[in-house]
Structures are given as C-alpha cells and as structure tokens.
N, CA and C atoms as an extended XYZ file, in Angstrom:
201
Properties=species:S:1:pos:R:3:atomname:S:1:resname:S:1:resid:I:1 pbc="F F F"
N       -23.851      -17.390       -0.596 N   UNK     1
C       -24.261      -16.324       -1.500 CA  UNK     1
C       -23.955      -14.966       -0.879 C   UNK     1
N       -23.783      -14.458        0.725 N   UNK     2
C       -24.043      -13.525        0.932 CA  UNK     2
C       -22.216      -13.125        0.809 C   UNK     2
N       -21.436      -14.037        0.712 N   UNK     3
C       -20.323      -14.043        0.873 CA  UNK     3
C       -19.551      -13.425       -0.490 C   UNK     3
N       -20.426      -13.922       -1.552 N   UNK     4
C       -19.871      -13.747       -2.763 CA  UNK     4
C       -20.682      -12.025       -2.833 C   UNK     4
N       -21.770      -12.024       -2.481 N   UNK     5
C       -22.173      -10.195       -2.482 CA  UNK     5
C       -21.474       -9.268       -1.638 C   UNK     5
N       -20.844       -9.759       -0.725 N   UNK     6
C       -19.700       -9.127       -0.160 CA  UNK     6
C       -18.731       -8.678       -0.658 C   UNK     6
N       -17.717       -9.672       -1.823 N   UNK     7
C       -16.972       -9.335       -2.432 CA  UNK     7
C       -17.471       -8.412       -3.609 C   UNK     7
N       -18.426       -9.174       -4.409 N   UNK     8
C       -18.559       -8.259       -5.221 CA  UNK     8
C       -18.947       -6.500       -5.016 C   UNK     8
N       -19.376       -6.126       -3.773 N   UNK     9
C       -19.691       -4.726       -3.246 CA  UNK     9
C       -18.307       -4.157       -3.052 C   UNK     9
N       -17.175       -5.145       -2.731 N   UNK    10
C       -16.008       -4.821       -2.287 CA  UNK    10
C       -15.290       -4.133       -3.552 C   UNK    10
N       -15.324       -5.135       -4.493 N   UNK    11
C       -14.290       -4.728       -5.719 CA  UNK    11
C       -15.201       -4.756       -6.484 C   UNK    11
N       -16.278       -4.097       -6.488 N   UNK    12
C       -16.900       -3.873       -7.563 CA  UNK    12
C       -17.214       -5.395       -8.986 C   UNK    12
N       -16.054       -5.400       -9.118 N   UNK    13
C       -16.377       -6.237      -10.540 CA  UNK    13
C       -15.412       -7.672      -10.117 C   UNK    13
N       -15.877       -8.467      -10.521 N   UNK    14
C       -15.775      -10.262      -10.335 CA  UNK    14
C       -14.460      -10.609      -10.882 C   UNK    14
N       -13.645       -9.807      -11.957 N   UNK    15
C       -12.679      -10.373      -12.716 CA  UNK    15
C       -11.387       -9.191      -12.178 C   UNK    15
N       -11.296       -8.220      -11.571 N   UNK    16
C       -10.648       -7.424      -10.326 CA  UNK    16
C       -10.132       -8.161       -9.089 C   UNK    16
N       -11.601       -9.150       -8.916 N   UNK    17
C       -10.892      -10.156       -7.340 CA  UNK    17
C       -10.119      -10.971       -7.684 C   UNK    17
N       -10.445      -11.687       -8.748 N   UNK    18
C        -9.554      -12.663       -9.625 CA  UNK    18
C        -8.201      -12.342       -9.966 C   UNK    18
N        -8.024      -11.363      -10.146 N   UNK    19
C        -6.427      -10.797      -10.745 CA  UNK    19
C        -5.828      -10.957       -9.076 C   UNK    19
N        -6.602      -10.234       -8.370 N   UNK    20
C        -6.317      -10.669       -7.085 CA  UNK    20
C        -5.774      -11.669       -6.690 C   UNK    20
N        -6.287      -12.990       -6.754 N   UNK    21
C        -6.188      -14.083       -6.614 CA  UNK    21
C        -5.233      -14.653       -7.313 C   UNK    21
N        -4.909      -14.323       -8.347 N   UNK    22
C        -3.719      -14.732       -9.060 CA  UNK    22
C        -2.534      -14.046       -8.882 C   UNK    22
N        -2.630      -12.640       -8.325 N   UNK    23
C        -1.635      -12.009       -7.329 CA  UNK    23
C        -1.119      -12.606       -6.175 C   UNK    23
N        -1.492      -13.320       -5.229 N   UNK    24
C        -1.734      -13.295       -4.090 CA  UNK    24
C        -1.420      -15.110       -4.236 C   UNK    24
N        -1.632      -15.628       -5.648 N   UNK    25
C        -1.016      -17.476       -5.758 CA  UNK    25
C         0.299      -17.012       -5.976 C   UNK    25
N         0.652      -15.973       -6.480 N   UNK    26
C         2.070      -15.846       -7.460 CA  UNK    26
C         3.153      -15.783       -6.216 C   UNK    26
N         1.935      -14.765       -5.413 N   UNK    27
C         3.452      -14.515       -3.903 CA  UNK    27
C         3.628      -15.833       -2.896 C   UNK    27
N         2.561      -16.237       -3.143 N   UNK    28
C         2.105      -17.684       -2.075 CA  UNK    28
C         3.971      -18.732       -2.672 C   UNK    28
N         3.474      -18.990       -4.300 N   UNK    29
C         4.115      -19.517       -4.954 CA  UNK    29
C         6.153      -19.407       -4.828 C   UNK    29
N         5.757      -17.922       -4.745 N   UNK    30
C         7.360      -17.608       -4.607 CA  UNK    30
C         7.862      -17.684       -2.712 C   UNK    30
N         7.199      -18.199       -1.900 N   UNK    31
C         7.603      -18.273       -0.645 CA  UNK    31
C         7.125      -20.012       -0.021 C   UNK    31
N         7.678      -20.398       -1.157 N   UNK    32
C         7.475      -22.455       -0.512 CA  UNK    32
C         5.773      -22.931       -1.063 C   UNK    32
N         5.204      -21.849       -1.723 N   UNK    33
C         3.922      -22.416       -1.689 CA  UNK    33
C         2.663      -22.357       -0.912 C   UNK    33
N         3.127      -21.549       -0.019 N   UNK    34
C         2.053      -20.953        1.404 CA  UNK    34
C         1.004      -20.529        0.604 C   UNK    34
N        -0.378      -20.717        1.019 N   UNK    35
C        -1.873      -20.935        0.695 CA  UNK    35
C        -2.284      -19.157        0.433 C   UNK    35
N        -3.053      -18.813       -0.148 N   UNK    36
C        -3.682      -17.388       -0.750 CA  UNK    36
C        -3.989      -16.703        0.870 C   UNK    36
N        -4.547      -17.422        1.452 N   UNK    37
C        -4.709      -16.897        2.540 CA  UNK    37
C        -3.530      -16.702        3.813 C   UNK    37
N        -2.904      -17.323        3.950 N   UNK    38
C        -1.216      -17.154        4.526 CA  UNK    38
C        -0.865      -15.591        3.880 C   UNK    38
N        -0.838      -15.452        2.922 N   UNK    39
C        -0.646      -14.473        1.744 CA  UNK    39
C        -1.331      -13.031        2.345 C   UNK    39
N        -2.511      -12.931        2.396 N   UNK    40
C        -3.419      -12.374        2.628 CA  UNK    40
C        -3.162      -11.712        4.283 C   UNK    40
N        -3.007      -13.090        5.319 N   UNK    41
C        -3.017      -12.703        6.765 CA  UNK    41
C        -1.699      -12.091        7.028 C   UNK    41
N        -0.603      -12.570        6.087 N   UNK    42
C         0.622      -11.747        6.266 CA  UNK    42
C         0.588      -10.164        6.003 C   UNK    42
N        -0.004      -10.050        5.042 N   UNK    43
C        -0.261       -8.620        4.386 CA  UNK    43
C        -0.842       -7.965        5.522 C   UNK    43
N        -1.694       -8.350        6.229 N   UNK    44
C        -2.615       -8.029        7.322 CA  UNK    44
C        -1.943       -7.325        8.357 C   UNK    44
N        -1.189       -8.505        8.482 N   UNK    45
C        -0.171       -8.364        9.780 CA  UNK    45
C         0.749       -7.009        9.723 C   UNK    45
N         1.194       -6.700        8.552 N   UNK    46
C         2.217       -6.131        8.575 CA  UNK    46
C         1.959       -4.775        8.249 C   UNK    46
N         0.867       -4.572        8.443 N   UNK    47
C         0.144       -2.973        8.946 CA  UNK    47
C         0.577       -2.813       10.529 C   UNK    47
N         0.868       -1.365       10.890 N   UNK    48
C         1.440       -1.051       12.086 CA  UNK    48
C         0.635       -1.001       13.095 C   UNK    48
N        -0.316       -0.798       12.762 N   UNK    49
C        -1.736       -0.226       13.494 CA  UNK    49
C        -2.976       -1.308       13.717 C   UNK    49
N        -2.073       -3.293       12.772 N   UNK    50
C        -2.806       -4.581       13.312 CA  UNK    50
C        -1.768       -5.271       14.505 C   UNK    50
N        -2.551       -5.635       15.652 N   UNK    51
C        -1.512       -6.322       16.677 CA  UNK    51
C        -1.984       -7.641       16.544 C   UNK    51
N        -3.222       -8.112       15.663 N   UNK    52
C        -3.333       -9.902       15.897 CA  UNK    52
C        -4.463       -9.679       14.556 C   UNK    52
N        -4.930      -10.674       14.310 N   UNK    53
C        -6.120      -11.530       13.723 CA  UNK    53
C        -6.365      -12.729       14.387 C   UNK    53
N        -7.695      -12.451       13.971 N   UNK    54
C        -8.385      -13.783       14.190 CA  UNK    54
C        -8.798      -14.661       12.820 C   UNK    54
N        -8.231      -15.794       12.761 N   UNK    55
C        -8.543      -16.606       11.545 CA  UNK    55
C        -9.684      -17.622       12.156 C   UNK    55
N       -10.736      -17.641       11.421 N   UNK    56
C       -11.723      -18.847       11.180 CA  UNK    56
C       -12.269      -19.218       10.469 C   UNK    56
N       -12.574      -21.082       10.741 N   UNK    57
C       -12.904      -21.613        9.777 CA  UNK    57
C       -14.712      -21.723        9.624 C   UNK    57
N       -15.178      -21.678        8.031 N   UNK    58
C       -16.407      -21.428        7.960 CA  UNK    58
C       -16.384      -22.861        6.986 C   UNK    58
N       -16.062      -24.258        6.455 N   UNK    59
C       -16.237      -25.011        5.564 CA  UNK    59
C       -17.177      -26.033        6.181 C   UNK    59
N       -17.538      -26.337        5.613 N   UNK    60
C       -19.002      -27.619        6.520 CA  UNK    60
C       -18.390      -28.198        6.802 C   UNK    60
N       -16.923      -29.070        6.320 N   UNK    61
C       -16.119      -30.059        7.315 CA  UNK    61
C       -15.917      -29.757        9.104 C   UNK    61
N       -15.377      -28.580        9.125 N   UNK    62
C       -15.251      -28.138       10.219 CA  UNK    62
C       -16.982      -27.867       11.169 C   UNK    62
N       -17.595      -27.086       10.557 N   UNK    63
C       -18.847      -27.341       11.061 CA  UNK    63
C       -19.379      -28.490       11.503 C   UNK    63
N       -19.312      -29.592       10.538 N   UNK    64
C       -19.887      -31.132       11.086 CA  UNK    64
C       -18.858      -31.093       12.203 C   UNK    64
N       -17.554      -31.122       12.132 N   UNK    65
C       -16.873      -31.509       13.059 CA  UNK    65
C       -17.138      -31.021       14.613 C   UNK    65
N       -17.458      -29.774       14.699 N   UNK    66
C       -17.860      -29.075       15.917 CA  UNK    66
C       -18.751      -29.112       16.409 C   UNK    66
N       -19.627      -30.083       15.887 N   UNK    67
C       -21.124      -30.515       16.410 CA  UNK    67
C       -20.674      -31.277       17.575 C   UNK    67
C-alpha cells in the first residue's frame, strides 16, 4: 500500500502512470521485448550525472528465498 501512495503522490493521478506503462511496454516491445523495467533502468542510466543503480528485488518469492 505504501508503494502504491508513493506513486500516486508522484504523478498525481492513477491513469498518468498507466499511459506510462504503456509507454515504457511499447519501447520494451520495440527492442526484443526487454521488461518495463529494463526500459526504465536504461532511461536511468543514460542521464550524465547517473554512474550506476542499484536494482532490487522486493517480491515475497525472493524474500522466502533469502530466509
């Protein structure tokens, strides 16, 4: 929940992130299919002033797993 109040503070309105998201499948789509987030960390990257990210995983699979 606190995740989804995040976004929504971000972009204001719920159907804004969404266009998003369908932005961001379309480019995925036109480069082999690479995931929204591939999409996203590339965009990231290619600011002059980012030298890395850190990607992590938050899904309960991975959680159980790291127990």
């Amino acid at each position: 929940i606190q995740y989804l109040d995040v976004i929504l503070k971000a972009w204001v309105d719920w159907s804004l992130f969404q266009k998003l998201l369908v932005v961001l499948r379309a480019i995925g789509n036109l480069h082999d299919g690479v995931s929204i987030s591939n999409v996203a960390c590339r965009w990231v990257l290619d600011h002059q002033f980012v030298g890395a990210i850190i990607v992590g995983e938050s899904s309960c699979c991975a959680r159980t797993l790291c127990r």
